[in-house]
Coordinates of C-alpha atoms in Angstrom, one line a residue:
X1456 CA 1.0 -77.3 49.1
X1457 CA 1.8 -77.1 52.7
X1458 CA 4.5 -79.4 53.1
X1459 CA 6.7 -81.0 51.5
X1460 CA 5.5 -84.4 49.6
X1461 CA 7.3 -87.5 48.1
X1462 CA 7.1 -85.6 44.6
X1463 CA 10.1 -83.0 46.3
X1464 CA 11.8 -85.7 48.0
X1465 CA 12.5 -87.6 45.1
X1466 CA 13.2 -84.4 43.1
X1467 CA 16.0 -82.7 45.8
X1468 CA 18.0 -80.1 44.9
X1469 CA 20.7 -80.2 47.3
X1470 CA 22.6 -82.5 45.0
X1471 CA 24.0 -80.6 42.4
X1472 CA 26.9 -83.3 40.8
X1473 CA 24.9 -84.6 38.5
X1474 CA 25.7 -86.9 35.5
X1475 CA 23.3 -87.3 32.3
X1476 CA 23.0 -86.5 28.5
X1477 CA 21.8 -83.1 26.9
X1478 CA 20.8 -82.8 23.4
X1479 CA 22.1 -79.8 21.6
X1480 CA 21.4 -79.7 17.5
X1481 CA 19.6 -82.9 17.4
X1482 CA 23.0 -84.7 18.7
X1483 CA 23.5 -86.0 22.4
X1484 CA 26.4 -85.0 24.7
X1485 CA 27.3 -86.9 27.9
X1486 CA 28.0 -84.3 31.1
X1487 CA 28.9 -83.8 34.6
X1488 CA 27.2 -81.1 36.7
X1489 CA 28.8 -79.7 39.4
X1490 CA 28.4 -76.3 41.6
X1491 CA 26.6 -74.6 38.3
X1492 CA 29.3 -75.9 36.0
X1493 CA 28.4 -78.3 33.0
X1494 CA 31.7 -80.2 32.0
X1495 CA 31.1 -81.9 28.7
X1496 CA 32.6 -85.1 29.0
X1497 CA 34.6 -86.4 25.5
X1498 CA 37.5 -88.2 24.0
X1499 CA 40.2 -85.4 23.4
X1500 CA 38.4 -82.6 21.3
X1501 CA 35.7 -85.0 20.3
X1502 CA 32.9 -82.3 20.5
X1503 CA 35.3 -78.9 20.4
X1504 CA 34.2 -77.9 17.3
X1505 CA 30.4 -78.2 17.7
X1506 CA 30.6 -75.5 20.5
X1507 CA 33.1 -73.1 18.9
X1508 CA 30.9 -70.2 18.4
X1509 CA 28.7 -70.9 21.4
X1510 CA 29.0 -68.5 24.1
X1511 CA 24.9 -68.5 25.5
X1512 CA 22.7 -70.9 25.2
X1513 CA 18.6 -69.5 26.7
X1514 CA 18.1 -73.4 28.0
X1515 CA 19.8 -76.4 27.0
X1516 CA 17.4 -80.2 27.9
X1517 CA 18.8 -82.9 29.1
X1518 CA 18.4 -86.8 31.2
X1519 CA 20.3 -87.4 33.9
X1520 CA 21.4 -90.4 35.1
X1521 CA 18.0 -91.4 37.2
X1522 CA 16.6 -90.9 34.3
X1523 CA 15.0 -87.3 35.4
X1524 CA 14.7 -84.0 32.7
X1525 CA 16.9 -81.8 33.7
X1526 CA 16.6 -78.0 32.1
X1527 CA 19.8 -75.5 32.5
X1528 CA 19.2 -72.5 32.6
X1529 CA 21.1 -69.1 30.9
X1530 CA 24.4 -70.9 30.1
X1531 CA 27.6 -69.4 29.3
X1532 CA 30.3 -71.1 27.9
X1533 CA 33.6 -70.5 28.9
X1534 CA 35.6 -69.3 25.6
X1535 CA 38.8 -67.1 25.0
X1536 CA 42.1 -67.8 26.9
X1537 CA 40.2 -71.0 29.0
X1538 CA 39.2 -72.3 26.0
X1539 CA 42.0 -72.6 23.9
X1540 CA 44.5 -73.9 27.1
X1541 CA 42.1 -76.6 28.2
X1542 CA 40.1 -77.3 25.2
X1543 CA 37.6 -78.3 27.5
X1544 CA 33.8 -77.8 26.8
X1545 CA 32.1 -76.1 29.8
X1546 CA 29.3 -73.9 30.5
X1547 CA 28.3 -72.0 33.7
X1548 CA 24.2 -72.3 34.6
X1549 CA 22.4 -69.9 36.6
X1550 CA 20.5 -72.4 38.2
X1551 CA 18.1 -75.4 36.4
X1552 CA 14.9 -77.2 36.7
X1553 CA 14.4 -81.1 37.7
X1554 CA 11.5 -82.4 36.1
X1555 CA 9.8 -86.4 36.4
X1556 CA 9.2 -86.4 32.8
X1557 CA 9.0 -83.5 30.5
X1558 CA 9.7 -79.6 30.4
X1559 CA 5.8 -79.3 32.1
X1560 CA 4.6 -75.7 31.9
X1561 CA 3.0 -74.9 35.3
X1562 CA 1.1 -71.7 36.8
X1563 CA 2.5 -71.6 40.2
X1564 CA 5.8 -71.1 41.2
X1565 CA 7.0 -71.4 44.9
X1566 CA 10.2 -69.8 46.7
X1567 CA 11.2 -69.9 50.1
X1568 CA 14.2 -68.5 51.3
X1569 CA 16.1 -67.3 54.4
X1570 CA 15.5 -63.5 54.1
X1571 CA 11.8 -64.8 53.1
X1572 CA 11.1 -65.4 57.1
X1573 CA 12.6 -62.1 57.9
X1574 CA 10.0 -60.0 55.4
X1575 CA 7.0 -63.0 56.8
X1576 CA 8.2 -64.4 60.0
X1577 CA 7.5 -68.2 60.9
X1578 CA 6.7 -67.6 64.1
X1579 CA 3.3 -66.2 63.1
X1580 CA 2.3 -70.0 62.8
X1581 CA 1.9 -70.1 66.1
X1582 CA -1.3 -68.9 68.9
X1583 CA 0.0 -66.5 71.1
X1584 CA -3.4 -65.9 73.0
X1585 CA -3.3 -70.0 72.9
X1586 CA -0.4 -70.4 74.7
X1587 CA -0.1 -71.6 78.1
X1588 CA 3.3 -73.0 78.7
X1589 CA 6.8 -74.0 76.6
X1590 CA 5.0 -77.2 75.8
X1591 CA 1.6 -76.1 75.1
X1592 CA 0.4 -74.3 72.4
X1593 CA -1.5 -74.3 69.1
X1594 CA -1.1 -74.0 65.8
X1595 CA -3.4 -71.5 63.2
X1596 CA -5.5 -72.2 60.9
X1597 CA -4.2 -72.0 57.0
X1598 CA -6.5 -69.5 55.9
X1599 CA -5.0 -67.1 59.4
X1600 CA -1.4 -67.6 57.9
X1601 CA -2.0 -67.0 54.5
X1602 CA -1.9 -63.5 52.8
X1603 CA -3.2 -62.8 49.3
X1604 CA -2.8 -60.0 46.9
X1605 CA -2.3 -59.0 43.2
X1606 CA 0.3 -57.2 42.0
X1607 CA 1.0 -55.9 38.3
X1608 CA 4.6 -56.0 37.1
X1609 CA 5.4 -55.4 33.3
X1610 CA 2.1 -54.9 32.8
X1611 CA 1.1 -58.8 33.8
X1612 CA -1.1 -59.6 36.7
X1613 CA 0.6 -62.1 39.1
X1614 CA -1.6 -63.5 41.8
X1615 CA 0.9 -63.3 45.1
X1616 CA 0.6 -65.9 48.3
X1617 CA 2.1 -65.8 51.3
X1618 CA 1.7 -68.6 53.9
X1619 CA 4.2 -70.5 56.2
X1620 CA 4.7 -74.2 55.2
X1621 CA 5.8 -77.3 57.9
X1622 CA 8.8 -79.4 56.8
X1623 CA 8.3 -82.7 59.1
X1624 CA 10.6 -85.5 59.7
X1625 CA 9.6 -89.0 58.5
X1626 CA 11.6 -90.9 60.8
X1627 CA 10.0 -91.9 64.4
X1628 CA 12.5 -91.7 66.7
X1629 CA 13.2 -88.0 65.4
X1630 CA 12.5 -86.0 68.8
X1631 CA 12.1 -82.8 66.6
X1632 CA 8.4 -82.1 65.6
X1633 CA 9.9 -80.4 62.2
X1634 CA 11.1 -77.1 60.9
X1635 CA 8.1 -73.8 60.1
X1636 CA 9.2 -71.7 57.1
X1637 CA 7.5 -68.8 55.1
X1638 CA 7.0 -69.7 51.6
X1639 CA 6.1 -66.9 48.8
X1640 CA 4.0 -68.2 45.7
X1641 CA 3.0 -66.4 42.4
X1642 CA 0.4 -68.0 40.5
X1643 CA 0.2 -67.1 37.1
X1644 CA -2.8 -66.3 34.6
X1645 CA -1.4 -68.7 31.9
X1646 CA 1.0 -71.5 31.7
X1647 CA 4.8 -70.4 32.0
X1648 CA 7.7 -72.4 30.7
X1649 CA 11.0 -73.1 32.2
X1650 CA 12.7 -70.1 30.3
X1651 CA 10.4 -67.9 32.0
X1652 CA 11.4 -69.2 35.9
X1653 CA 15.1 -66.8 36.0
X1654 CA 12.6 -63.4 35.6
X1655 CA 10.4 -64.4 38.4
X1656 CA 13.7 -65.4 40.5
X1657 CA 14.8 -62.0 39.9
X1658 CA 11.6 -60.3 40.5
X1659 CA 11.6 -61.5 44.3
X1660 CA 15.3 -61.5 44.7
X1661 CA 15.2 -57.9 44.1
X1662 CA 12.5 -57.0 46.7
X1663 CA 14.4 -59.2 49.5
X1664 CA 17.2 -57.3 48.7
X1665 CA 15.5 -54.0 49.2
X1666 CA 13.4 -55.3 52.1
X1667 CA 16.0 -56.7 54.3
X1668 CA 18.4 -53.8 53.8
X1669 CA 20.8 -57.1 52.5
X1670 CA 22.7 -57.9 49.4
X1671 CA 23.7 -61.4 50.9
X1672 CA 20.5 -63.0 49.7
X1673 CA 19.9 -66.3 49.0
X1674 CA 16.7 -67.9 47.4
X1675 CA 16.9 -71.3 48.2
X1676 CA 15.2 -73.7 45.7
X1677 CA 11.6 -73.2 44.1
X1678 CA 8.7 -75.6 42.9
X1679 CA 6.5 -75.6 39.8
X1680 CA 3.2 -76.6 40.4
X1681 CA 0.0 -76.6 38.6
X1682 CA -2.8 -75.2 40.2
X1683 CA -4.9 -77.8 41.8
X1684 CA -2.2 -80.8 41.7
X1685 CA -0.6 -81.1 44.7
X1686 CA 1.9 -82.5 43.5
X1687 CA 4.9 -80.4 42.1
X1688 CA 5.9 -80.8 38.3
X1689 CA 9.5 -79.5 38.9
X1690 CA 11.5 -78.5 41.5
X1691 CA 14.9 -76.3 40.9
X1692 CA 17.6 -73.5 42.3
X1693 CA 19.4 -71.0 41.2
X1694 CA 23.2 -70.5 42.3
X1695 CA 24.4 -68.0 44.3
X1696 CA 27.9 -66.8 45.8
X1697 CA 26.4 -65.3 48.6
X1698 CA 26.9 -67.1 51.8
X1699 CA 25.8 -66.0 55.8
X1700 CA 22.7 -64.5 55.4
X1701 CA 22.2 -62.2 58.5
X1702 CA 18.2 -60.7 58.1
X1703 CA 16.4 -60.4 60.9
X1704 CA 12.8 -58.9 60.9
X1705 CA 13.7 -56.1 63.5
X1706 CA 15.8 -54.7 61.0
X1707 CA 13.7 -54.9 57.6
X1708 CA 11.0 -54.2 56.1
X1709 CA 7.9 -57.0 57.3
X1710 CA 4.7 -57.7 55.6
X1711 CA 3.1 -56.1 58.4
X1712 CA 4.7 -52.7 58.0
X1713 CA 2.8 -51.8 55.1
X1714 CA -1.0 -52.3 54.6
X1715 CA -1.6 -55.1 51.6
X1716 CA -2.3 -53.2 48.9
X1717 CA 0.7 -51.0 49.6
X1718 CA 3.0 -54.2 49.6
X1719 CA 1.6 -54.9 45.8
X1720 CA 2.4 -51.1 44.9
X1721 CA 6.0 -51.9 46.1
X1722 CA 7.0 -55.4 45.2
X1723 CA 5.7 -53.7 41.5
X1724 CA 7.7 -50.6 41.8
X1725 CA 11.0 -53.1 43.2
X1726 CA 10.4 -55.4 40.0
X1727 CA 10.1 -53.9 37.5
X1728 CA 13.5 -51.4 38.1
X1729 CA 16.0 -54.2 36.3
X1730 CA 13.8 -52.9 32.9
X1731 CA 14.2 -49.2 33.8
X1732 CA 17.3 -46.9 33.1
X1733 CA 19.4 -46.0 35.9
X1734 CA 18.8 -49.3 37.3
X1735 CA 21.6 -49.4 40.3
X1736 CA 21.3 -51.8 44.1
X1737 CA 25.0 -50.4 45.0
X1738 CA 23.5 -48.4 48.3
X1739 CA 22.1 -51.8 49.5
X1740 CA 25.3 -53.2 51.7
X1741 CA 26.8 -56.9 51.4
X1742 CA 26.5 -57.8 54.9
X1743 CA 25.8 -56.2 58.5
X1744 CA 29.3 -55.4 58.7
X1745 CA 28.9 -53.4 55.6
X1746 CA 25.8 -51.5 57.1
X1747 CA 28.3 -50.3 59.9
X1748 CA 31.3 -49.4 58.1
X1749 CA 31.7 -47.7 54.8
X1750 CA 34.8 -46.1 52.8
X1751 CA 35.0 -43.2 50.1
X1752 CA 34.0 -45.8 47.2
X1753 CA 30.8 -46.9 49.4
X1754 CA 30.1 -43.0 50.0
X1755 CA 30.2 -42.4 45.7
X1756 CA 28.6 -45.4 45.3
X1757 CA 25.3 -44.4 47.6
X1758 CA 25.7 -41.0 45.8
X1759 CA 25.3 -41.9 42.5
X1760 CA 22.2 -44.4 43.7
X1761 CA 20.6 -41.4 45.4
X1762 CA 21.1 -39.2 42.4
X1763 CA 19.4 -41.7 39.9
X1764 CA 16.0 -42.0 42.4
X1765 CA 16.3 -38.2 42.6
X1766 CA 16.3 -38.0 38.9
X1767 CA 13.6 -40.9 38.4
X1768 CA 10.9 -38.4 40.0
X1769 CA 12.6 -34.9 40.5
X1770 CA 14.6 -34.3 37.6
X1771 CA 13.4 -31.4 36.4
X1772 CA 11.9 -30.3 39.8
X1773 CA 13.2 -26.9 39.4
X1774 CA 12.1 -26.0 36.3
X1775 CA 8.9 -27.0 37.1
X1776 CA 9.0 -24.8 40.5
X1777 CA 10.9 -21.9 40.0
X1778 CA 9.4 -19.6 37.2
X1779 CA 12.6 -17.4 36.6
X1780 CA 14.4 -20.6 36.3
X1781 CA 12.1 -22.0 33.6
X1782 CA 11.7 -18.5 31.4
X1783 CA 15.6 -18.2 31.7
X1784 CA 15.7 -21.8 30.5
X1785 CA 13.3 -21.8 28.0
X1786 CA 15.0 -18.4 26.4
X1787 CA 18.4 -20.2 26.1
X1788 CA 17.1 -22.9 24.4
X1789 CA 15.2 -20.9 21.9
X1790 CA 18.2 -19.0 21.9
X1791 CA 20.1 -21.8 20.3
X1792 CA 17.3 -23.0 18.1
X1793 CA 17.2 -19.7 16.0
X1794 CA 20.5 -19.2 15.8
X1795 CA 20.5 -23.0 14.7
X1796 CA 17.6 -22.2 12.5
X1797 CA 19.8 -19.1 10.9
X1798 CA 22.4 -21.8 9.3
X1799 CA 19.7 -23.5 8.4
X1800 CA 21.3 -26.8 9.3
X1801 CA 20.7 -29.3 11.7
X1802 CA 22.0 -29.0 15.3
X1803 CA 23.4 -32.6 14.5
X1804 CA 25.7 -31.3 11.9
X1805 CA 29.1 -31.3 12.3
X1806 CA 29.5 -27.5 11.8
X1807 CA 26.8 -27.0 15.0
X1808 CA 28.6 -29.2 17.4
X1809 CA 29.5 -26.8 19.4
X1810 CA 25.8 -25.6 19.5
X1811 CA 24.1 -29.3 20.1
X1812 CA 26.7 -29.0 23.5
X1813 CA 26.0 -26.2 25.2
X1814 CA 21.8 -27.3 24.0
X1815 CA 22.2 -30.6 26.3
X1816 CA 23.7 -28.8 28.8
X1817 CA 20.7 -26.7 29.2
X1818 CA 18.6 -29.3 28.9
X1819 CA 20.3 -31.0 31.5
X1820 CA 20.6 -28.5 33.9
X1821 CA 17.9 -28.1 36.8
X1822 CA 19.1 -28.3 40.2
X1823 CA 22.7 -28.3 41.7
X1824 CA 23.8 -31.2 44.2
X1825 CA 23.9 -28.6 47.0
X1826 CA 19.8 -27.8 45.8
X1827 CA 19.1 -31.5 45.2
X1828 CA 20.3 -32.5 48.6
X1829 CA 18.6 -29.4 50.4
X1830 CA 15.4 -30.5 48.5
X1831 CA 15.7 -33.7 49.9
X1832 CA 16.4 -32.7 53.6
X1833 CA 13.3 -30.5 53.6
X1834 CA 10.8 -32.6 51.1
X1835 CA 11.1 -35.9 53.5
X1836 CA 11.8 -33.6 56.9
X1837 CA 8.8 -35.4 58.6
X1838 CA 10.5 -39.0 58.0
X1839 CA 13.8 -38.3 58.6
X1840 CA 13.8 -35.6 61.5
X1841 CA 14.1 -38.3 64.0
X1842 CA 17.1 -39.7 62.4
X1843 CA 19.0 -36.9 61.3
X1844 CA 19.5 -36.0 65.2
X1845 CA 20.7 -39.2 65.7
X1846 CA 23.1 -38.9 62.8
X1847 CA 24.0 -35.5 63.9
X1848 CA 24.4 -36.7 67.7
X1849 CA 26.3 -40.0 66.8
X1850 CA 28.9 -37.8 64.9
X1851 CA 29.0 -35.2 67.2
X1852 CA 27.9 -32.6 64.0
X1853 CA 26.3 -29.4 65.2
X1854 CA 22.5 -28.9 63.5
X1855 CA 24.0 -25.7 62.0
X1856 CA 26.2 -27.2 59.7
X1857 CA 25.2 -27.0 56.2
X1858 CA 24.9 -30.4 55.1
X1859 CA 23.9 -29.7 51.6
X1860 CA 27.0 -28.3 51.1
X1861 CA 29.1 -30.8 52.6
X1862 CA 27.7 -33.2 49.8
X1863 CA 28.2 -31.4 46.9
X1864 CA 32.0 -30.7 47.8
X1865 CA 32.4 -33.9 48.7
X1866 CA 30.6 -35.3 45.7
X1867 CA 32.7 -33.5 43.4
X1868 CA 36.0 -34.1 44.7
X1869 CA 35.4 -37.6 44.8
X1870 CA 33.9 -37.5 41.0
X1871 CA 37.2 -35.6 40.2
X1872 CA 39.0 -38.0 41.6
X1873 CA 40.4 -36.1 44.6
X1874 CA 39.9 -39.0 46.9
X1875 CA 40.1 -38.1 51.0
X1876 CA 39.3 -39.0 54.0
X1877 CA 35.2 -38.6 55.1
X1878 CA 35.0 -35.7 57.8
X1879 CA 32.1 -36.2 60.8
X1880 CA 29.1 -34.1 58.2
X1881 CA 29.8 -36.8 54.8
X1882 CA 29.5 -39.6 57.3
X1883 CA 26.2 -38.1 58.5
X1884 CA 25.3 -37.5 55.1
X1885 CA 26.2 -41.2 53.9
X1886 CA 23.4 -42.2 56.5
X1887 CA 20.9 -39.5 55.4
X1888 CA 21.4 -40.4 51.4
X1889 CA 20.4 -44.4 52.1
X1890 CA 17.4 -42.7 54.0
X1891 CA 16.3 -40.3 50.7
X1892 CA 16.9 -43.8 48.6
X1893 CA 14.3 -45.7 50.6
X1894 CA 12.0 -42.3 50.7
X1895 CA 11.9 -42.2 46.8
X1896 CA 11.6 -45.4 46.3
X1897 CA 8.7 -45.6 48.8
X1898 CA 7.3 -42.6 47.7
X1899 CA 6.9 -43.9 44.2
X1900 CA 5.8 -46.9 45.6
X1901 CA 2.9 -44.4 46.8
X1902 CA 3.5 -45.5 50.2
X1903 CA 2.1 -43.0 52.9
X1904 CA 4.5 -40.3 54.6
X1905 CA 3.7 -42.2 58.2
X1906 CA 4.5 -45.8 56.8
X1907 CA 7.9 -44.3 54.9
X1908 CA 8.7 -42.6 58.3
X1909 CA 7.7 -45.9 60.7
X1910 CA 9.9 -47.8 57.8
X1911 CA 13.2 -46.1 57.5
X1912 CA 13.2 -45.4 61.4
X1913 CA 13.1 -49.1 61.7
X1914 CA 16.0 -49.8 59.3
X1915 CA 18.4 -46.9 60.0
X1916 CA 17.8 -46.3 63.8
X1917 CA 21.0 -46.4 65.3

């Protein structure tokens, strides 16, 4: 599974206007694919009705005109206002799966994408010590290039492969010798179907995002294989709006980084957030531009990201370090309970609503946003010391200022929706909350304080 064989040639994704037949409730429909829409070609409302109360679809099978299965995936149909002007029949598709004969399960699924070669360079193909001139040099062993490790995500073993793949060019007058590309397989313990493929997609989309700092990533196709075929069974994409991907491997997070074991702990930790509560990517900036310049809804945006990692590990922080604090809280809530108790109703009732209030606010409370944020700036103060002076230096902010309470004002002015402009300290502290993000998240990652510090110096030095 090194390069690419006649099985992918003859199954290429690139060509996404497709024509065929799906079958839907044992009845076939003719269609045109184009750019993730599925136009359902038909005399004037010949089909209309059958999809009437359709609006998703897991995976709809089809044939298409070369006579290949082809499997869309997670359709939505277009309903409402669209639907009743054009009384056309079309569904969007997150991506789909080409397939020689049948839906095949398979074991192995292989990505490679753009941001891929930033997080596992290509260029590791090649000797260094080997090499004696531009037009000399040698090429590494398979088993040099190719990392292995096991990671657990949702409580299911994946078998992870990292290696770099050769694309050549078939025709002989072609003077280049091909194009080197990082590839990133997951090999499974049992067969997966095609409904299964959009959960791995979003498994490494998710840790490209976080590892190249980038939201505009791109995965750009993937092949299903069964182990020991070399062969692929299917080959498929999903769509994307994202354009101009701009990674480079100075700037992100790299394989090499991080020992192996810790990049299992934090492709794991990355994965498996989409299931968790408080679930939220909005720190992670479109583009490089977007890294360099930020406005107020950016700021409360990276706010509200850094306050749900906080919480994730550190909610109740203070009750759990401050003994005052916890006896006071403890007597307020068993304050309420007895007076609750008293009534002897619930504290759901609707006479005790005023009581079940002032009970979740107590429960609720722990730290202030001044104490969070001054937590944070002494807690991580070995990885970030480096970059707060630059911060503070960039923005010409004396080290005296008290940036913990710069954030909470700002915080709640812009919650309260007293929007103004960000002074020199909130643009400082803009910088310093996408540092915390990456600490927490590392840190539950159980990534050591020298590899958190070596990582966000890397991606935030100015």
């Amino acid at each position: 599974m090194t390069q690419i064989g006649e099985g992918e040639e003859n199954m290429n994704t690139k060509k996404t206007d497709l024509y065929g037949k799906f079958e839907y409730k044992g009845k076939m429909y003719p269609f045109f694919y184009e750019d993730s829409f599925v136009t359902v070609i038909q005399q004037p409302w010949e089909y209309n009705e059958d999809f009437e109360k359709e609006s998703y679809i897991e995976k709809i099978a089809g044939v298409t005109n070369s006579n290949k299965v082809i499997i869309f995936l997670k359709c939505e149909f277009l309903g409402g206002k669209f639907k009743q002007e054009n009384r056309n029949i079309i569904f969007s598709t997150k991506g789909f799966v080409l397939f020689d004969k049948s839906d095949d399960p398979f074991d192995c699924i292989e990505f490679e994408s753009d941001a891929l070669n930033a997080f596992y360079p290509p260029i590791q193909i090649m000797d260094s010590k080997a090499i004696i001139d531009e037009r000399t040099y040698k090429i590494k062993n398979s088993a040099d290039i190719t990392k292995t490790f096991v990671t657990n995500v949702n409580e299911e073993n994946i078998n992870m492969e990292l290696t770099i793949s050769w694309r050549f060019s078939h025709q002989p007058e072609n003077r280049s010798m091909g194009e080197k590309y990082s590839v990133w397989r997951m090999k499974f313990e049992s067969p997966k179907y095609s409904e299964n493929i959009a959960k791995y997609y979003l498994y490494l989309l998710d840790f490209l995002k976080f590892v190249n700092f980038r939201q505009n990533i791109t995965i750009d196709h993937f092949i299903l294989y069964k182990i020991g075929k070399d062969n692929p069974v299917g080959i498929g994409k999903f769509f994307s709006h994202e354009t101009a991907n701009d990674s480079k491997a100075v700037k992100s997070i790299t394989f090499e980084d991080m020992a192996c074991d810790e990049v299992s702990r934090l492709f794991s930790c990355i994965a498996m957030q989409r299931n968790q509560t408080g679930y939220n990517d909005s720190y992670i900036p479109r583009n490089t531009e977007k890294f360099c310049f930020f406005d107020w809804t950016d700021w409360l945006n990276t706010a509200v990201s850094f306050e749900g990692e906080y919480s994730k590990k550190y909610k109740n922080q203070k009750y759990q370090s401050d003994l005052d604090f916890a006896k006071a809280k403890d007597y307020l809530l068993g304050q309420i309970a007895l007076e609750v108790e008293a009534t002897e109703q619930s504290i759901n009732n609707k006479s005790n609503k005023a009581w079940a209030k002032f009970k979740h606010l107590i429960e609720h409370t722990d730290y202030r946003l001044e104490e969070k944020f001054e937590f944070m700036l002494q807690h991580f103060s070995k990885e970030i010391s480096i970059l707060k002076n630059q911060f503070l230096n960039r923005h010409n902010v004396s080290d005296e200022i008290n940036l913990a309470d710069e954030y909470a004002e700002y915080r709640n002015k812009l919650a309260h929706g007293d929007v103004i402009d960000i002074n020199d300290a909130n643009a400082v502290n803009f910088n310093l909350m996408r540092v915390f993000i990456y600490c927490l998240i590392l840190e539950r990652a159980c990534i050591t304080e020298d590899v958190r510090k070596w990582i966000v110096e890397k991606l935030f030095h100015l």
